[in-house]
């Protein structure tokens, strides 16, 4: 079933031993007397390999399997159990007796370690000297008033420090002008790192996400103790994924703020106009009579059923005209309140937001 030999008698279920013992007509107890360290077992295994066309695995085979895992599977597969299953499947396809389970686990561990070394080295080699320095600044100790400065395109931005590394990992606060401006600033600082666009082009997204999750759990002091390739790779994956996440959160924040501004304006206008709308005499009673008349004779005509209860067609027309005027006035008042609110407070968010987001149009005309 597993294309390998058992490591001990206990590994084979008792039910299996009983079943095979009945087939070959020997006592099941004979299984316990089999010599697992004898020459007979070596001869038997050699005969079984020959019968099925298999051969014992060598150290060279194991090194080749580890190299195959590190090159082909580790960039796209994170589960060690699935990597171990891939080793067994490849051995079976190549008619090689797979290593013992413990050896397979060590083989997989070696492959993962080799891949991570190569991945970290490759990532660091793709980073410019300036980008490496800025990534290191993210976890550098605060230097008092003499903080580092990043300058890109003539723009100077205060350097990292432990507080910025913690800030980078946080989600935006409640929808508001200050939280939006903070996210804009956060996105600008991540962009100033100037991470290459193809930094992780040859590995899977789930691998990058896994390394980003690792980085999020680390403290600056732990990162400082790591070797540069691993430290820079963790920071680069965190910043690459956070750049996308912060952009998405900016769009969400903007939508929530627009809804918030609009809702506040409607509430304010509703409060202002509520008293005025109630001053029209008899309006509620008139509407009640219309509803009752409609329900009592749903198949009747408007002229015969509705007009009499409101005092004629002329009254109903006046009521409709008044409602239309109130609706137009209501909408105009909301627009006025919106413009006033935006001009007084929210205008500050527009320029930074437009600068931070790259807007594209799908209308080719």
PDB file of C-alpha atoms in Angstrom, residues 80-339:
ATOM      1  CA  UNK A  80       5.346  19.467   4.818  1.00  0.00           C
ATOM      2  CA  UNK A  81       2.924  16.552   4.840  1.00  0.00           C
ATOM      3  CA  UNK A  82       2.168  17.102   1.147  1.00  0.00           C
ATOM      4  CA  UNK A  83       5.870  17.478   0.391  1.00  0.00           C
ATOM      5  CA  UNK A  84       6.501  14.135   2.113  1.00  0.00           C
ATOM      6  CA  UNK A  85       3.668  12.559   0.096  1.00  0.00           C
ATOM      7  CA  UNK A  86       5.253  13.936  -3.080  1.00  0.00           C
ATOM      8  CA  UNK A  87       8.548  12.228  -2.166  1.00  0.00           C
ATOM      9  CA  UNK A  88       6.779   8.868  -1.722  1.00  0.00           C
ATOM     10  CA  UNK A  89       4.925   9.278  -5.021  1.00  0.00           C
ATOM     11  CA  UNK A  90       8.093  10.169  -6.921  1.00  0.00           C
ATOM     12  CA  UNK A  91       9.952   7.192  -5.434  1.00  0.00           C
ATOM     13  CA  UNK A  92       7.123   4.898  -6.477  1.00  0.00           C
ATOM     14  CA  UNK A  93       7.128   6.301 -10.025  1.00  0.00           C
ATOM     15  CA  UNK A  94      10.882   5.807 -10.273  1.00  0.00           C
ATOM     16  CA  UNK A  95      10.704   2.339  -8.668  1.00  0.00           C
ATOM     17  CA  UNK A  96      12.905   3.363  -5.753  1.00  0.00           C
ATOM     18  CA  UNK A  97      12.258   2.102  -2.262  1.00  0.00           C
ATOM     19  CA  UNK A  98      11.516   5.298  -0.325  1.00  0.00           C
ATOM     20  CA  UNK A  99      13.467   6.191   2.813  1.00  0.00           C
ATOM     21  CA  UNK A 100      11.918   5.423   6.201  1.00  0.00           C
ATOM     22  CA  UNK A 101       9.287   7.949   7.414  1.00  0.00           C
ATOM     23  CA  UNK A 102      11.770   9.605   9.753  1.00  0.00           C
ATOM     24  CA  UNK A 103      14.271   9.972   6.918  1.00  0.00           C
ATOM     25  CA  UNK A 104      11.563  11.425   4.661  1.00  0.00           C
ATOM     26  CA  UNK A 105      10.746  14.067   7.287  1.00  0.00           C
ATOM     27  CA  UNK A 106      14.427  14.987   7.575  1.00  0.00           C
ATOM     28  CA  UNK A 107      14.713  15.074   3.782  1.00  0.00           C
ATOM     29  CA  UNK A 108      11.739  17.442   3.560  1.00  0.00           C
ATOM     30  CA  UNK A 109      13.171  19.606   6.333  1.00  0.00           C
ATOM     31  CA  UNK A 110      16.488  19.864   4.485  1.00  0.00           C
ATOM     32  CA  UNK A 111      14.708  20.782   1.239  1.00  0.00           C
ATOM     33  CA  UNK A 112      12.655  23.506   2.967  1.00  0.00           C
ATOM     34  CA  UNK A 113      15.754  24.892   4.643  1.00  0.00           C
ATOM     35  CA  UNK A 114      17.705  24.929   1.357  1.00  0.00           C
ATOM     36  CA  UNK A 115      14.815  26.610  -0.450  1.00  0.00           C
ATOM     37  CA  UNK A 116      14.416  29.285   2.222  1.00  0.00           C
ATOM     38  CA  UNK A 117      18.124  30.063   2.074  1.00  0.00           C
ATOM     39  CA  UNK A 118      17.958  30.425  -1.699  1.00  0.00           C
ATOM     40  CA  UNK A 119      14.701  32.409  -1.511  1.00  0.00           C
ATOM     41  CA  UNK A 120      16.151  34.853   1.031  1.00  0.00           C
ATOM     42  CA  UNK A 121      19.382  35.273  -0.902  1.00  0.00           C
ATOM     43  CA  UNK A 122      17.502  35.823  -4.167  1.00  0.00           C
ATOM     44  CA  UNK A 123      15.184  38.374  -2.540  1.00  0.00           C
ATOM     45  CA  UNK A 124      18.051  40.322  -1.015  1.00  0.00           C
ATOM     46  CA  UNK A 125      19.972  40.349  -4.318  1.00  0.00           C
ATOM     47  CA  UNK A 126      16.975  41.962  -6.049  1.00  0.00           C
ATOM     48  CA  UNK A 127      16.865  44.837  -3.556  1.00  0.00           C
ATOM     49  CA  UNK A 128      18.876  47.973  -4.219  1.00  0.00           C
ATOM     50  CA  UNK A 129      21.257  49.250  -1.574  1.00  0.00           C
ATOM     51  CA  UNK A 130      18.895  52.160  -0.821  1.00  0.00           C
ATOM     52  CA  UNK A 131      15.900  49.827  -0.409  1.00  0.00           C
ATOM     53  CA  UNK A 132      17.859  47.544   1.922  1.00  0.00           C
ATOM     54  CA  UNK A 133      18.834  50.532   4.030  1.00  0.00           C
ATOM     55  CA  UNK A 134      15.228  51.753   4.266  1.00  0.00           C
ATOM     56  CA  UNK A 135      13.996  48.284   5.221  1.00  0.00           C
ATOM     57  CA  UNK A 136      16.635  48.137   7.961  1.00  0.00           C
ATOM     58  CA  UNK A 137      15.427  51.547   9.181  1.00  0.00           C
ATOM     59  CA  UNK A 138      11.995  50.043   9.860  1.00  0.00           C
ATOM     60  CA  UNK A 139      13.350  48.133  12.841  1.00  0.00           C
ATOM     61  CA  UNK A 140      16.278  50.359  13.800  1.00  0.00           C
ATOM     62  CA  UNK A 141      16.149  51.731  17.336  1.00  0.00           C
ATOM     63  CA  UNK A 142      14.761  55.230  17.724  1.00  0.00           C
ATOM     64  CA  UNK A 143      17.565  57.737  17.495  1.00  0.00           C
ATOM     65  CA  UNK A 144      15.993  60.546  19.463  1.00  0.00           C
ATOM     66  CA  UNK A 145      15.779  63.778  17.480  1.00  0.00           C
ATOM     67  CA  UNK A 146      18.328  62.613  14.930  1.00  0.00           C
ATOM     68  CA  UNK A 147      16.054  60.212  13.048  1.00  0.00           C
ATOM     69  CA  UNK A 148      17.043  58.938   9.635  1.00  0.00           C
ATOM     70  CA  UNK A 149      15.612  60.657   6.578  1.00  0.00           C
ATOM     71  CA  UNK A 150      14.522  59.007   3.371  1.00  0.00           C
ATOM     72  CA  UNK A 151      14.652  61.207   0.306  1.00  0.00           C
ATOM     73  CA  UNK A 152      12.989  60.095  -2.890  1.00  0.00           C
ATOM     74  CA  UNK A 153      12.277  62.445  -5.747  1.00  0.00           C
ATOM     75  CA  UNK A 154      13.213  65.425  -3.567  1.00  0.00           C
ATOM     76  CA  UNK A 155      10.793  64.409  -0.808  1.00  0.00           C
ATOM     77  CA  UNK A 156      12.210  63.833   2.665  1.00  0.00           C
ATOM     78  CA  UNK A 157      10.370  61.445   4.954  1.00  0.00           C
ATOM     79  CA  UNK A 158      11.317  60.657   8.530  1.00  0.00           C
ATOM     80  CA  UNK A 159      12.995  57.268   8.956  1.00  0.00           C
ATOM     81  CA  UNK A 160      11.521  54.156  10.485  1.00  0.00           C
ATOM     82  CA  UNK A 161      12.139  53.232  14.094  1.00  0.00           C
ATOM     83  CA  UNK A 162      10.371  50.598  16.110  1.00  0.00           C
ATOM     84  CA  UNK A 163       7.156  52.653  16.296  1.00  0.00           C
ATOM     85  CA  UNK A 164       6.810  52.735  12.492  1.00  0.00           C
ATOM     86  CA  UNK A 165       7.299  48.956  12.242  1.00  0.00           C
ATOM     87  CA  UNK A 166       4.449  48.461  14.727  1.00  0.00           C
ATOM     88  CA  UNK A 167       2.337  51.068  12.933  1.00  0.00           C
ATOM     89  CA  UNK A 168       2.920  49.333   9.595  1.00  0.00           C
ATOM     90  CA  UNK A 169       1.282  46.153  10.907  1.00  0.00           C
ATOM     91  CA  UNK A 170      -1.826  47.853  12.305  1.00  0.00           C
ATOM     92  CA  UNK A 171      -5.186  48.124  10.566  1.00  0.00           C
ATOM     93  CA  UNK A 172      -6.872  51.516  10.091  1.00  0.00           C
ATOM     94  CA  UNK A 173      -8.962  52.886  12.917  1.00  0.00           C
ATOM     95  CA  UNK A 174     -12.579  53.981  12.809  1.00  0.00           C
ATOM     96  CA  UNK A 175     -13.599  55.835   9.621  1.00  0.00           C
ATOM     97  CA  UNK A 176     -12.558  59.451   9.950  1.00  0.00           C
ATOM     98  CA  UNK A 177     -10.370  62.123   8.417  1.00  0.00           C
ATOM     99  CA  UNK A 178      -7.427  61.425  10.718  1.00  0.00           C
ATOM    100  CA  UNK A 179      -7.465  57.658  10.096  1.00  0.00           C
ATOM    101  CA  UNK A 180      -7.601  58.223   6.326  1.00  0.00           C
ATOM    102  CA  UNK A 181      -4.670  60.662   6.407  1.00  0.00           C
ATOM    103  CA  UNK A 182      -2.722  58.216   8.594  1.00  0.00           C
ATOM    104  CA  UNK A 183      -3.284  55.433   6.038  1.00  0.00           C
ATOM    105  CA  UNK A 184      -2.196  57.759   3.210  1.00  0.00           C
ATOM    106  CA  UNK A 185       1.009  58.528   5.114  1.00  0.00           C
ATOM    107  CA  UNK A 186       1.578  54.847   5.803  1.00  0.00           C
ATOM    108  CA  UNK A 187       1.146  53.971   2.115  1.00  0.00           C
ATOM    109  CA  UNK A 188       3.506  56.756   1.062  1.00  0.00           C
ATOM    110  CA  UNK A 189       6.225  55.450   3.375  1.00  0.00           C
ATOM    111  CA  UNK A 190       5.858  51.916   2.053  1.00  0.00           C
ATOM    112  CA  UNK A 191       6.105  53.171  -1.531  1.00  0.00           C
ATOM    113  CA  UNK A 192       9.243  55.121  -0.693  1.00  0.00           C
ATOM    114  CA  UNK A 193      10.938  51.785  -0.008  1.00  0.00           C
ATOM    115  CA  UNK A 194      10.911  51.318  -3.817  1.00  0.00           C
ATOM    116  CA  UNK A 195      10.444  47.560  -3.744  1.00  0.00           C
ATOM    117  CA  UNK A 196      10.931  46.065  -7.252  1.00  0.00           C
ATOM    118  CA  UNK A 197       7.699  45.196  -9.051  1.00  0.00           C
ATOM    119  CA  UNK A 198       8.978  41.680  -9.882  1.00  0.00           C
ATOM    120  CA  UNK A 199      10.404  40.994  -6.437  1.00  0.00           C
ATOM    121  CA  UNK A 200       8.284  37.865  -5.891  1.00  0.00           C
ATOM    122  CA  UNK A 201       7.325  37.084  -9.474  1.00  0.00           C
ATOM    123  CA  UNK A 202       8.721  33.532  -9.385  1.00  0.00           C
ATOM    124  CA  UNK A 203       7.054  32.314  -6.161  1.00  0.00           C
ATOM    125  CA  UNK A 204       3.421  31.709  -5.223  1.00  0.00           C
ATOM    126  CA  UNK A 205       1.269  34.315  -3.499  1.00  0.00           C
ATOM    127  CA  UNK A 206       0.557  31.953  -0.621  1.00  0.00           C
ATOM    128  CA  UNK A 207       4.301  31.702   0.053  1.00  0.00           C
ATOM    129  CA  UNK A 208       4.587  35.508   0.189  1.00  0.00           C
ATOM    130  CA  UNK A 209       1.510  35.639   2.451  1.00  0.00           C
ATOM    131  CA  UNK A 210       3.059  33.014   4.741  1.00  0.00           C
ATOM    132  CA  UNK A 211       6.273  35.031   5.103  1.00  0.00           C
ATOM    133  CA  UNK A 212       4.230  38.197   5.648  1.00  0.00           C
ATOM    134  CA  UNK A 213       2.405  36.394   8.488  1.00  0.00           C
ATOM    135  CA  UNK A 214       5.761  35.392   9.992  1.00  0.00           C
ATOM    136  CA  UNK A 215       7.004  38.973   9.835  1.00  0.00           C
ATOM    137  CA  UNK A 216       3.848  40.250  11.542  1.00  0.00           C
ATOM    138  CA  UNK A 217       4.531  38.031  14.552  1.00  0.00           C
ATOM    139  CA  UNK A 218       8.149  39.157  14.970  1.00  0.00           C
ATOM    140  CA  UNK A 219       9.442  41.877  17.265  1.00  0.00           C
ATOM    141  CA  UNK A 220      12.111  44.304  16.014  1.00  0.00           C
ATOM    142  CA  UNK A 221      14.637  42.863  18.474  1.00  0.00           C
ATOM    143  CA  UNK A 222      14.094  39.349  17.067  1.00  0.00           C
ATOM    144  CA  UNK A 223      14.504  40.593  13.504  1.00  0.00           C
ATOM    145  CA  UNK A 224      17.714  42.396  14.396  1.00  0.00           C
ATOM    146  CA  UNK A 225      19.235  39.108  15.577  1.00  0.00           C
ATOM    147  CA  UNK A 226      18.545  37.382  12.242  1.00  0.00           C
ATOM    148  CA  UNK A 227      20.968  37.218   9.348  1.00  0.00           C
ATOM    149  CA  UNK A 228      20.433  40.007   6.788  1.00  0.00           C
ATOM    150  CA  UNK A 229      18.961  37.828   3.986  1.00  0.00           C
ATOM    151  CA  UNK A 230      16.236  36.405   6.215  1.00  0.00           C
ATOM    152  CA  UNK A 231      15.533  39.706   7.956  1.00  0.00           C
ATOM    153  CA  UNK A 232      15.237  41.648   4.698  1.00  0.00           C
ATOM    154  CA  UNK A 233      13.039  38.970   3.128  1.00  0.00           C
ATOM    155  CA  UNK A 234      10.607  39.059   6.057  1.00  0.00           C
ATOM    156  CA  UNK A 235      10.442  42.847   5.945  1.00  0.00           C
ATOM    157  CA  UNK A 236      10.085  42.921   2.150  1.00  0.00           C
ATOM    158  CA  UNK A 237       7.205  40.428   2.133  1.00  0.00           C
ATOM    159  CA  UNK A 238       5.456  42.353   4.911  1.00  0.00           C
ATOM    160  CA  UNK A 239       5.797  45.657   3.061  1.00  0.00           C
ATOM    161  CA  UNK A 240       4.826  44.215  -0.327  1.00  0.00           C
ATOM    162  CA  UNK A 241       1.587  42.685   0.998  1.00  0.00           C
ATOM    163  CA  UNK A 242       0.818  45.658   3.240  1.00  0.00           C
ATOM    164  CA  UNK A 243       1.133  48.018   0.264  1.00  0.00           C
ATOM    165  CA  UNK A 244      -1.778  46.232  -1.407  1.00  0.00           C
ATOM    166  CA  UNK A 245      -3.745  45.936   1.844  1.00  0.00           C
ATOM    167  CA  UNK A 246      -3.313  49.621   2.713  1.00  0.00           C
ATOM    168  CA  UNK A 247      -4.427  50.657  -0.789  1.00  0.00           C
ATOM    169  CA  UNK A 248      -7.564  48.531  -0.407  1.00  0.00           C
ATOM    170  CA  UNK A 249      -8.218  49.944   3.065  1.00  0.00           C
ATOM    171  CA  UNK A 250      -7.903  53.489   1.692  1.00  0.00           C
ATOM    172  CA  UNK A 251     -10.611  52.806  -0.868  1.00  0.00           C
ATOM    173  CA  UNK A 252     -12.824  51.241   1.824  1.00  0.00           C
ATOM    174  CA  UNK A 253     -12.223  54.186   4.145  1.00  0.00           C
ATOM    175  CA  UNK A 254     -13.087  56.672   1.401  1.00  0.00           C
ATOM    176  CA  UNK A 255     -16.362  54.868   0.610  1.00  0.00           C
ATOM    177  CA  UNK A 256     -17.262  54.710   4.310  1.00  0.00           C
ATOM    178  CA  UNK A 257     -16.480  58.398   4.762  1.00  0.00           C
ATOM    179  CA  UNK A 258     -18.639  59.415   1.796  1.00  0.00           C
ATOM    180  CA  UNK A 259     -21.516  57.406   3.262  1.00  0.00           C
ATOM    181  CA  UNK A 260     -20.833  58.900   6.671  1.00  0.00           C
ATOM    182  CA  UNK A 261     -20.877  62.486   5.345  1.00  0.00           C
ATOM    183  CA  UNK A 262     -24.070  61.833   3.410  1.00  0.00           C
ATOM    184  CA  UNK A 263     -25.801  60.181   6.391  1.00  0.00           C
ATOM    185  CA  UNK A 264     -24.854  63.058   8.692  1.00  0.00           C
ATOM    186  CA  UNK A 265     -26.205  65.593   6.196  1.00  0.00           C
ATOM    187  CA  UNK A 266     -29.496  63.708   5.873  1.00  0.00           C
ATOM    188  CA  UNK A 267     -29.890  63.492   9.644  1.00  0.00           C
ATOM    189  CA  UNK A 268     -29.207  67.203  10.048  1.00  0.00           C
ATOM    190  CA  UNK A 269     -31.683  68.184   7.326  1.00  0.00           C
ATOM    191  CA  UNK A 270     -34.293  65.728   8.654  1.00  0.00           C
ATOM    192  CA  UNK A 271     -34.021  67.360  12.059  1.00  0.00           C
ATOM    193  CA  UNK A 272     -34.308  70.876  10.618  1.00  0.00           C
ATOM    194  CA  UNK A 273     -37.240  70.136   8.315  1.00  0.00           C
ATOM    195  CA  UNK A 274     -39.127  67.781  10.585  1.00  0.00           C
ATOM    196  CA  UNK A 275     -40.894  70.532  12.510  1.00  0.00           C
ATOM    197  CA  UNK A 276     -41.733  72.475   9.335  1.00  0.00           C
ATOM    198  CA  UNK A 277     -43.317  69.451   7.636  1.00  0.00           C
ATOM    199  CA  UNK A 278     -45.597  68.893  10.621  1.00  0.00           C
ATOM    200  CA  UNK A 279     -47.069  72.432  10.372  1.00  0.00           C
ATOM    201  CA  UNK A 280     -49.306  71.587   7.382  1.00  0.00           C
ATOM    202  CA  UNK A 281     -52.710  71.101   8.949  1.00  0.00           C
ATOM    203  CA  UNK A 282     -54.734  67.962   8.403  1.00  0.00           C
ATOM    204  CA  UNK A 283     -52.115  66.312   6.215  1.00  0.00           C
ATOM    205  CA  UNK A 284     -51.802  63.139   8.311  1.00  0.00           C
ATOM    206  CA  UNK A 285     -55.575  62.769   8.663  1.00  0.00           C
ATOM    207  CA  UNK A 286     -56.010  63.260   4.933  1.00  0.00           C
ATOM    208  CA  UNK A 287     -53.434  60.556   4.149  1.00  0.00           C
ATOM    209  CA  UNK A 288     -55.112  58.234   6.645  1.00  0.00           C
ATOM    210  CA  UNK A 289     -58.474  58.689   4.912  1.00  0.00           C
ATOM    211  CA  UNK A 290     -56.879  57.980   1.529  1.00  0.00           C
ATOM    212  CA  UNK A 291     -55.388  54.745   2.872  1.00  0.00           C
ATOM    213  CA  UNK A 292     -58.645  53.619   4.471  1.00  0.00           C
ATOM    214  CA  UNK A 293     -60.668  54.394   1.313  1.00  0.00           C
ATOM    215  CA  UNK A 294     -58.179  52.520  -0.856  1.00  0.00           C
ATOM    216  CA  UNK A 295     -58.319  49.451   1.384  1.00  0.00           C
ATOM    217  CA  UNK A 296     -62.099  49.445   1.637  1.00  0.00           C
ATOM    218  CA  UNK A 297     -62.632  49.582  -2.139  1.00  0.00           C
ATOM    219  CA  UNK A 298     -59.411  48.402  -3.814  1.00  0.00           C
ATOM    220  CA  UNK A 299     -61.194  47.824  -7.140  1.00  0.00           C
ATOM    221  CA  UNK A 300     -62.806  51.261  -7.257  1.00  0.00           C
ATOM    222  CA  UNK A 301     -61.655  54.218  -9.360  1.00  0.00           C
ATOM    223  CA  UNK A 302     -59.589  57.071  -7.927  1.00  0.00           C
ATOM    224  CA  UNK A 303     -62.198  59.659  -8.930  1.00  0.00           C
ATOM    225  CA  UNK A 304     -65.027  57.802  -7.151  1.00  0.00           C
ATOM    226  CA  UNK A 305     -63.167  56.497  -4.051  1.00  0.00           C
ATOM    227  CA  UNK A 306     -60.240  58.832  -3.305  1.00  0.00           C
ATOM    228  CA  UNK A 307     -61.356  62.289  -4.436  1.00  0.00           C
ATOM    229  CA  UNK A 308     -64.365  62.505  -2.056  1.00  0.00           C
ATOM    230  CA  UNK A 309     -62.298  61.767   1.080  1.00  0.00           C
ATOM    231  CA  UNK A 310     -59.692  64.472   0.365  1.00  0.00           C
ATOM    232  CA  UNK A 311     -62.064  67.199  -0.685  1.00  0.00           C
ATOM    233  CA  UNK A 312     -61.826  66.885  -4.431  1.00  0.00           C
ATOM    234  CA  UNK A 313     -59.250  66.663  -7.204  1.00  0.00           C
ATOM    235  CA  UNK A 314     -58.003  70.193  -6.558  1.00  0.00           C
ATOM    236  CA  UNK A 315     -56.971  69.368  -2.964  1.00  0.00           C
ATOM    237  CA  UNK A 316     -55.135  66.237  -4.046  1.00  0.00           C
ATOM    238  CA  UNK A 317     -53.228  68.187  -6.711  1.00  0.00           C
ATOM    239  CA  UNK A 318     -52.238  70.773  -4.129  1.00  0.00           C
ATOM    240  CA  UNK A 319     -51.065  68.042  -1.764  1.00  0.00           C
ATOM    241  CA  UNK A 320     -48.931  66.445  -4.521  1.00  0.00           C
ATOM    242  CA  UNK A 321     -47.437  69.822  -5.482  1.00  0.00           C
ATOM    243  CA  UNK A 322     -46.561  70.562  -1.856  1.00  0.00           C
ATOM    244  CA  UNK A 323     -44.906  67.124  -1.422  1.00  0.00           C
ATOM    245  CA  UNK A 324     -42.878  67.622  -4.616  1.00  0.00           C
ATOM    246  CA  UNK A 325     -41.753  71.064  -3.467  1.00  0.00           C
ATOM    247  CA  UNK A 326     -40.732  69.671  -0.083  1.00  0.00           C
ATOM    248  CA  UNK A 327     -38.777  66.817  -1.732  1.00  0.00           C
ATOM    249  CA  UNK A 328     -36.907  69.225  -4.021  1.00  0.00           C
ATOM    250  CA  UNK A 329     -36.199  71.497  -1.095  1.00  0.00           C
ATOM    251  CA  UNK A 330     -35.034  68.543   0.965  1.00  0.00           C
ATOM    252  CA  UNK A 331     -32.545  67.409  -1.679  1.00  0.00           C
ATOM    253  CA  UNK A 332     -31.264  70.939  -2.229  1.00  0.00           C
ATOM    254  CA  UNK A 333     -30.772  71.391   1.525  1.00  0.00           C
ATOM    255  CA  UNK A 334     -28.826  68.124   1.735  1.00  0.00           C
ATOM    256  CA  UNK A 335     -26.518  69.247  -1.085  1.00  0.00           C
ATOM    257  CA  UNK A 336     -25.937  72.541   0.711  1.00  0.00           C
ATOM    258  CA  UNK A 337     -25.080  70.800   3.990  1.00  0.00           C
ATOM    259  CA  UNK A 338     -22.791  68.353   2.162  1.00  0.00           C
ATOM    260  CA  UNK A 339     -20.878  71.156   0.456  1.00  0.00           C
TER     261      UNK A 339
END
